[in-house]
Amino acid sequence: MKDGPHIARIAALIGDTARADVLTALMSDRALTATELAAVAGVTKQTISAHLAKLLDAGLLAVEQQGRHRYFRLANAEVAQLLESLMNVAFRSGAVRVRSSPREPALRRARMCYDHLAGEVGVQLYEALVRQGLLQPAPDGVALTPAGTAWFTQVGIDTAALQQQRRMLCRPCLDWSERRHHLGGALGAALLQRLLEGGWARRTQDAAGAPSRVVQFTPKGELALREWLAATAPAH
């Protein structure tokens, strides 16, 4: 018997289509019921119960009881990071499921990557932060600069409090659709939350009323985003 992490077990769990659909749906950072997840995966309630039990046992999901309902979510940010990495590998290898949907362009433009912003806009924001010297390359990925601390404080984000969290403050997260990085970690989550609270962006729902990964910028947010990105654009 070989020692070490049992990666084959985790890979087999994620490799099932129904379970992969469940995990992808939970990348929206919204807790969903078994009934909602059964609809997402296209399976019966009995079947989804078996899938959820396996994912819980493997530590990929967490569950919370609220009254009569049980709500499932990804266990932590590390699981979300694993899924985003797999999406990137699948995209590069051509293993992409094509669905004729008007949401596809919106998903590529701005979406949830667990609890931070991904897609075209997420990448643009990250690259602008680096250009402005608010973030800088570091041995373990990316680091917040003194100028960055001042800027995030100005927009209402307490970076000192974020540094007390167990998760990494900031890290580059490879975006599966853009093939470039967006901002992950506690800082990425706080930035998205600030955009939502400030009325710059909002979460969306699908046709059935379930939470979607798509993030839609409001007219105010679109204007502010264009102005800020234009101001930080590289000189030609």
Tab-separated table of C-alpha atoms in Angstrom:
chain	number	residue	atom	x	y	z
A	1	MET	CA	0.000	0.000	0.000
A	2	LYS	CA	1.308	3.455	-0.895
A	3	ASP	CA	1.235	6.259	1.641
A	4	GLY	CA	-0.061	9.751	0.916
A	5	PRO	CA	-3.283	11.490	-0.064
A	6	HIS	CA	-5.838	9.286	-1.834
A	7	ILE	CA	-6.233	11.515	-4.884
A	8	ALA	CA	-7.838	8.759	-6.968
A	9	ARG	CA	-10.851	8.740	-4.651
A	10	ILE	CA	-11.349	12.505	-4.955
A	11	ALA	CA	-10.830	12.390	-8.718
A	12	ALA	CA	-13.414	9.613	-9.063
A	13	LEU	CA	-15.956	11.579	-7.046
A	14	ILE	CA	-15.528	14.727	-9.118
A	15	GLY	CA	-15.401	12.705	-12.346
A	16	ASP	CA	-19.047	11.662	-12.109
A	17	THR	CA	-21.155	13.959	-14.317
A	18	ALA	CA	-23.978	14.472	-11.806
A	19	ARG	CA	-21.574	15.195	-8.951
A	20	ALA	CA	-19.543	17.521	-11.179
A	21	ASP	CA	-22.753	19.426	-11.964
A	22	VAL	CA	-23.514	19.708	-8.240
A	23	LEU	CA	-20.049	21.036	-7.436
A	24	THR	CA	-20.140	23.494	-10.332
A	25	ALA	CA	-23.536	24.816	-9.222
A	26	LEU	CA	-22.142	25.428	-5.745
A	27	MET	CA	-19.320	27.545	-7.191
A	28	SER	CA	-21.858	30.369	-6.924
A	29	ASP	CA	-21.123	30.431	-3.163
A	30	ARG	CA	-24.833	29.969	-2.475
A	31	ALA	CA	-26.076	27.086	-0.348
A	32	LEU	CA	-28.642	24.935	-2.165
A	33	THR	CA	-31.070	22.237	-1.049
A	34	ALA	CA	-30.998	18.650	-2.267
A	35	THR	CA	-34.109	19.345	-4.351
A	36	GLU	CA	-32.422	22.275	-6.093
A	37	LEU	CA	-29.266	20.255	-6.699
A	38	ALA	CA	-31.271	17.322	-8.073
A	39	ALA	CA	-32.766	19.692	-10.649
A	40	VAL	CA	-29.316	21.021	-11.544
A	41	ALA	CA	-27.884	17.522	-11.999
A	42	GLY	CA	-30.971	16.106	-13.718
A	43	VAL	CA	-31.364	13.196	-11.298
A	44	THR	CA	-33.975	12.000	-8.810
A	45	LYS	CA	-34.043	13.062	-5.161
A	46	GLN	CA	-33.012	9.554	-4.124
A	47	THR	CA	-30.024	9.611	-6.453
A	48	ILE	CA	-28.919	13.087	-5.389
A	49	SER	CA	-29.021	11.995	-1.742
A	50	ALA	CA	-26.501	9.254	-2.495
A	51	HIS	CA	-24.257	11.674	-4.396
A	52	LEU	CA	-24.390	14.276	-1.621
A	53	ALA	CA	-23.549	11.677	1.022
A	54	LYS	CA	-20.393	10.723	-0.881
A	55	LEU	CA	-19.331	14.336	-1.356
A	56	LEU	CA	-19.916	15.092	2.326
A	57	ASP	CA	-17.967	12.022	3.397
A	58	ALA	CA	-15.023	13.110	1.233
A	59	GLY	CA	-15.006	16.588	2.766
A	60	LEU	CA	-15.882	18.328	-0.488
A	61	LEU	CA	-19.201	19.662	0.808
A	62	ALA	CA	-20.530	21.097	4.054
A	63	VAL	CA	-24.171	21.049	5.154
A	64	GLU	CA	-26.220	23.320	7.393
A	65	GLN	CA	-29.648	22.589	8.859
A	66	GLN	CA	-32.204	25.412	8.794
A	67	GLY	CA	-35.587	24.278	10.064
A	68	ARG	CA	-36.810	21.454	7.868
A	69	HIS	CA	-34.247	22.066	5.157
A	70	ARG	CA	-30.605	21.088	4.742
A	71	TYR	CA	-28.457	23.454	2.724
A	72	PHE	CA	-25.311	22.273	0.961
A	73	ARG	CA	-22.282	24.354	-0.017
A	74	LEU	CA	-18.639	23.779	-0.945
A	75	ALA	CA	-16.600	22.874	2.119
A	76	ASN	CA	-14.050	25.663	1.683
A	77	ALA	CA	-12.162	27.895	-0.742
A	78	GLU	CA	-9.613	25.147	-1.443
A	79	VAL	CA	-12.328	22.977	-2.991
A	80	ALA	CA	-13.408	25.918	-5.160
A	81	GLN	CA	-9.797	26.481	-6.224
A	82	LEU	CA	-9.493	22.813	-7.208
A	83	LEU	CA	-12.656	23.009	-9.305
A	84	GLU	CA	-11.566	26.221	-11.042
A	85	SER	CA	-8.206	24.609	-11.866
A	86	LEU	CA	-9.960	21.567	-13.330
A	87	MET	CA	-12.177	23.851	-15.411
A	88	ASN	CA	-9.078	25.529	-16.790
A	89	VAL	CA	-7.469	22.183	-17.704
A	90	ALA	CA	-10.714	20.983	-19.305
A	91	PHE	CA	-11.023	24.197	-21.303
A	92	ARG	CA	-7.458	23.959	-22.604
A	93	SER	CA	-7.888	20.293	-23.546
A	94	GLY	CA	-11.080	21.011	-25.470
A	95	ALA	CA	-13.274	19.105	-23.004
A	96	VAL	CA	-16.022	21.720	-23.020
A	97	ARG	CA	-19.745	21.048	-22.997
A	98	VAL	CA	-21.411	23.369	-25.475
A	99	ARG	CA	-24.832	24.653	-24.480
A	100	SER	CA	-26.835	27.074	-26.560
A	101	SER	CA	-27.600	29.635	-23.905
A	102	PRO	CA	-27.813	33.431	-23.800
A	103	ARG	CA	-26.081	33.262	-20.421
A	104	GLU	CA	-22.816	32.026	-21.894
A	105	PRO	CA	-21.472	35.481	-22.871
A	106	ALA	CA	-22.572	36.836	-19.484
A	107	LEU	CA	-20.840	33.944	-17.699
A	108	ARG	CA	-17.599	34.660	-19.494
A	109	ARG	CA	-17.818	38.377	-18.782
A	110	ALA	CA	-18.335	38.296	-15.003
A	111	ARG	CA	-19.083	35.353	-12.747
A	112	MET	CA	-18.592	33.972	-9.275
A	113	CYS	CA	-15.527	31.831	-8.652
A	114	TYR	CA	-16.721	30.617	-5.252
A	115	ASP	CA	-16.663	33.969	-3.407
A	116	HIS	CA	-14.609	36.199	-5.704
A	117	LEU	CA	-15.002	37.734	-9.162
A	118	ALA	CA	-13.916	35.840	-12.267
A	119	GLY	CA	-14.337	36.236	-15.997
A	120	GLU	CA	-13.283	39.078	-18.267
A	121	VAL	CA	-14.053	41.775	-15.700
A	122	GLY	CA	-12.310	39.904	-12.889
A	123	VAL	CA	-9.168	39.573	-14.998
A	124	GLN	CA	-9.278	43.243	-16.023
A	125	LEU	CA	-9.568	44.343	-12.393
A	126	TYR	CA	-6.690	42.124	-11.296
A	127	GLU	CA	-4.385	43.330	-14.068
A	128	ALA	CA	-5.275	46.962	-13.322
A	129	LEU	CA	-4.429	46.460	-9.633
A	130	VAL	CA	-1.024	45.071	-10.627
A	131	ARG	CA	-0.382	47.884	-13.146
A	132	GLN	CA	-1.154	50.481	-10.502
A	133	GLY	CA	1.316	48.900	-8.087
A	134	LEU	CA	-1.438	48.001	-5.631
A	135	LEU	CA	-0.494	44.345	-5.975
A	136	GLN	CA	2.922	43.017	-6.904
A	137	PRO	CA	4.341	39.604	-7.862
A	138	ALA	CA	5.637	37.565	-4.923
A	139	PRO	CA	7.273	34.130	-4.505
A	140	ASP	CA	3.943	32.601	-3.466
A	141	GLY	CA	1.910	34.416	-6.118
A	142	VAL	CA	1.023	38.044	-5.408
A	143	ALA	CA	1.352	40.447	-2.467
A	144	LEU	CA	-0.444	43.579	-1.311
A	145	THR	CA	1.745	46.708	-1.423
A	146	PRO	CA	1.575	49.695	0.978
A	147	ALA	CA	-0.127	51.657	-1.810
A	148	GLY	CA	-2.558	48.783	-2.177
A	149	THR	CA	-3.334	48.801	1.536
A	150	ALA	CA	-4.126	52.512	1.320
A	151	TRP	CA	-6.301	52.052	-1.769
A	152	PHE	CA	-8.332	49.158	-0.356
A	153	THR	CA	-8.804	51.089	2.893
A	154	GLN	CA	-10.094	54.032	0.875
A	155	VAL	CA	-12.745	51.848	-0.783
A	156	GLY	CA	-13.835	50.465	2.585
A	157	ILE	CA	-11.900	47.201	2.911
A	158	ASP	CA	-10.068	46.485	6.182
A	159	THR	CA	-6.982	44.604	5.008
A	160	ALA	CA	-5.639	44.255	8.569
A	161	ALA	CA	-8.749	42.297	9.540
A	162	LEU	CA	-8.450	40.145	6.422
A	163	GLN	CA	-4.863	39.260	7.332
A	164	GLN	CA	-6.118	37.711	10.568
A	165	GLN	CA	-8.112	35.126	8.631
A	166	ARG	CA	-6.754	31.633	8.129
A	167	ARG	CA	-7.035	31.815	4.348
A	168	MET	CA	-4.446	33.466	2.114
A	169	LEU	CA	-4.879	37.245	1.844
A	170	CYS	CA	-4.556	37.385	-1.921
A	171	ARG	CA	-3.584	34.966	-4.633
A	172	PRO	CA	-3.734	34.859	-8.430
A	173	CYS	CA	-6.463	32.445	-9.528
A	174	LEU	CA	-6.177	31.166	-13.109
A	175	ASP	CA	-9.359	31.999	-15.016
A	176	TRP	CA	-10.624	29.108	-17.160
A	177	SER	CA	-12.282	31.281	-19.809
A	178	GLU	CA	-9.709	34.093	-20.054
A	179	ARG	CA	-6.549	31.982	-19.519
A	180	ARG	CA	-5.212	34.784	-17.334
A	181	HIS	CA	-5.463	35.473	-13.622
A	182	HIS	CA	-8.135	37.093	-11.502
A	183	LEU	CA	-7.867	37.980	-7.807
A	184	GLY	CA	-8.637	35.228	-5.315
A	185	GLY	CA	-8.142	34.860	-1.575
A	186	ALA	CA	-9.696	36.881	1.224
A	187	LEU	CA	-8.973	40.150	-0.584
A	188	GLY	CA	-10.680	38.982	-3.766
A	189	ALA	CA	-13.755	37.974	-1.758
A	190	ALA	CA	-13.822	41.305	0.082
A	191	LEU	CA	-13.512	43.269	-3.164
A	192	LEU	CA	-16.470	41.464	-4.728
A	193	GLN	CA	-18.524	41.955	-1.577
A	194	ARG	CA	-17.743	45.671	-1.684
A	195	LEU	CA	-18.873	45.857	-5.317
A	196	LEU	CA	-22.148	44.162	-4.402
A	197	GLU	CA	-22.767	46.258	-1.290
A	198	GLY	CA	-21.962	49.470	-3.157
A	199	GLY	CA	-24.555	48.745	-5.831
A	200	TRP	CA	-21.934	48.371	-8.566
A	201	ALA	CA	-22.880	44.775	-9.290
A	202	ARG	CA	-25.534	42.243	-8.393
A	203	ARG	CA	-25.977	38.497	-8.255
A	204	THR	CA	-28.354	36.973	-10.803
A	205	GLN	CA	-30.756	34.045	-10.904
A	206	ASP	CA	-31.501	31.507	-13.606
A	207	ALA	CA	-34.893	30.960	-15.252
A	208	ALA	CA	-35.997	28.730	-12.379
A	209	GLY	CA	-35.105	31.368	-9.800
A	210	ALA	CA	-32.047	29.493	-8.523
A	211	PRO	CA	-28.793	31.381	-7.832
A	212	SER	CA	-26.590	31.772	-10.890
A	213	ARG	CA	-22.832	32.228	-11.101
A	214	VAL	CA	-23.348	35.234	-13.374
A	215	VAL	CA	-22.519	38.639	-11.892
A	216	GLN	CA	-24.175	41.595	-13.609
A	217	PHE	CA	-22.814	45.122	-13.279
A	218	THR	CA	-25.347	47.902	-12.766
A	219	PRO	CA	-25.308	51.048	-14.954
A	220	LYS	CA	-23.503	52.855	-12.115
A	221	GLY	CA	-21.011	50.021	-11.860
A	222	GLU	CA	-20.428	49.833	-15.610
A	223	LEU	CA	-19.680	53.565	-15.761
A	224	ALA	CA	-17.331	53.506	-12.775
A	225	LEU	CA	-15.614	50.381	-14.081
A	226	ARG	CA	-14.986	51.899	-17.516
A	227	GLU	CA	-13.651	55.120	-16.006
A	228	TRP	CA	-11.307	53.339	-13.598
A	229	LEU	CA	-10.001	50.869	-16.172
A	230	ALA	CA	-9.427	53.726	-18.638
A	231	ALA	CA	-7.490	55.664	-16.000
A	232	THR	CA	-5.289	52.651	-15.249
A	233	ALA	CA	-4.795	51.528	-18.860
A	234	PRO	CA	-1.160	51.074	-19.939
A	235	ALA	CA	0.318	53.895	-22.020
A	236	HIS	CA	0.934	53.142	-25.700
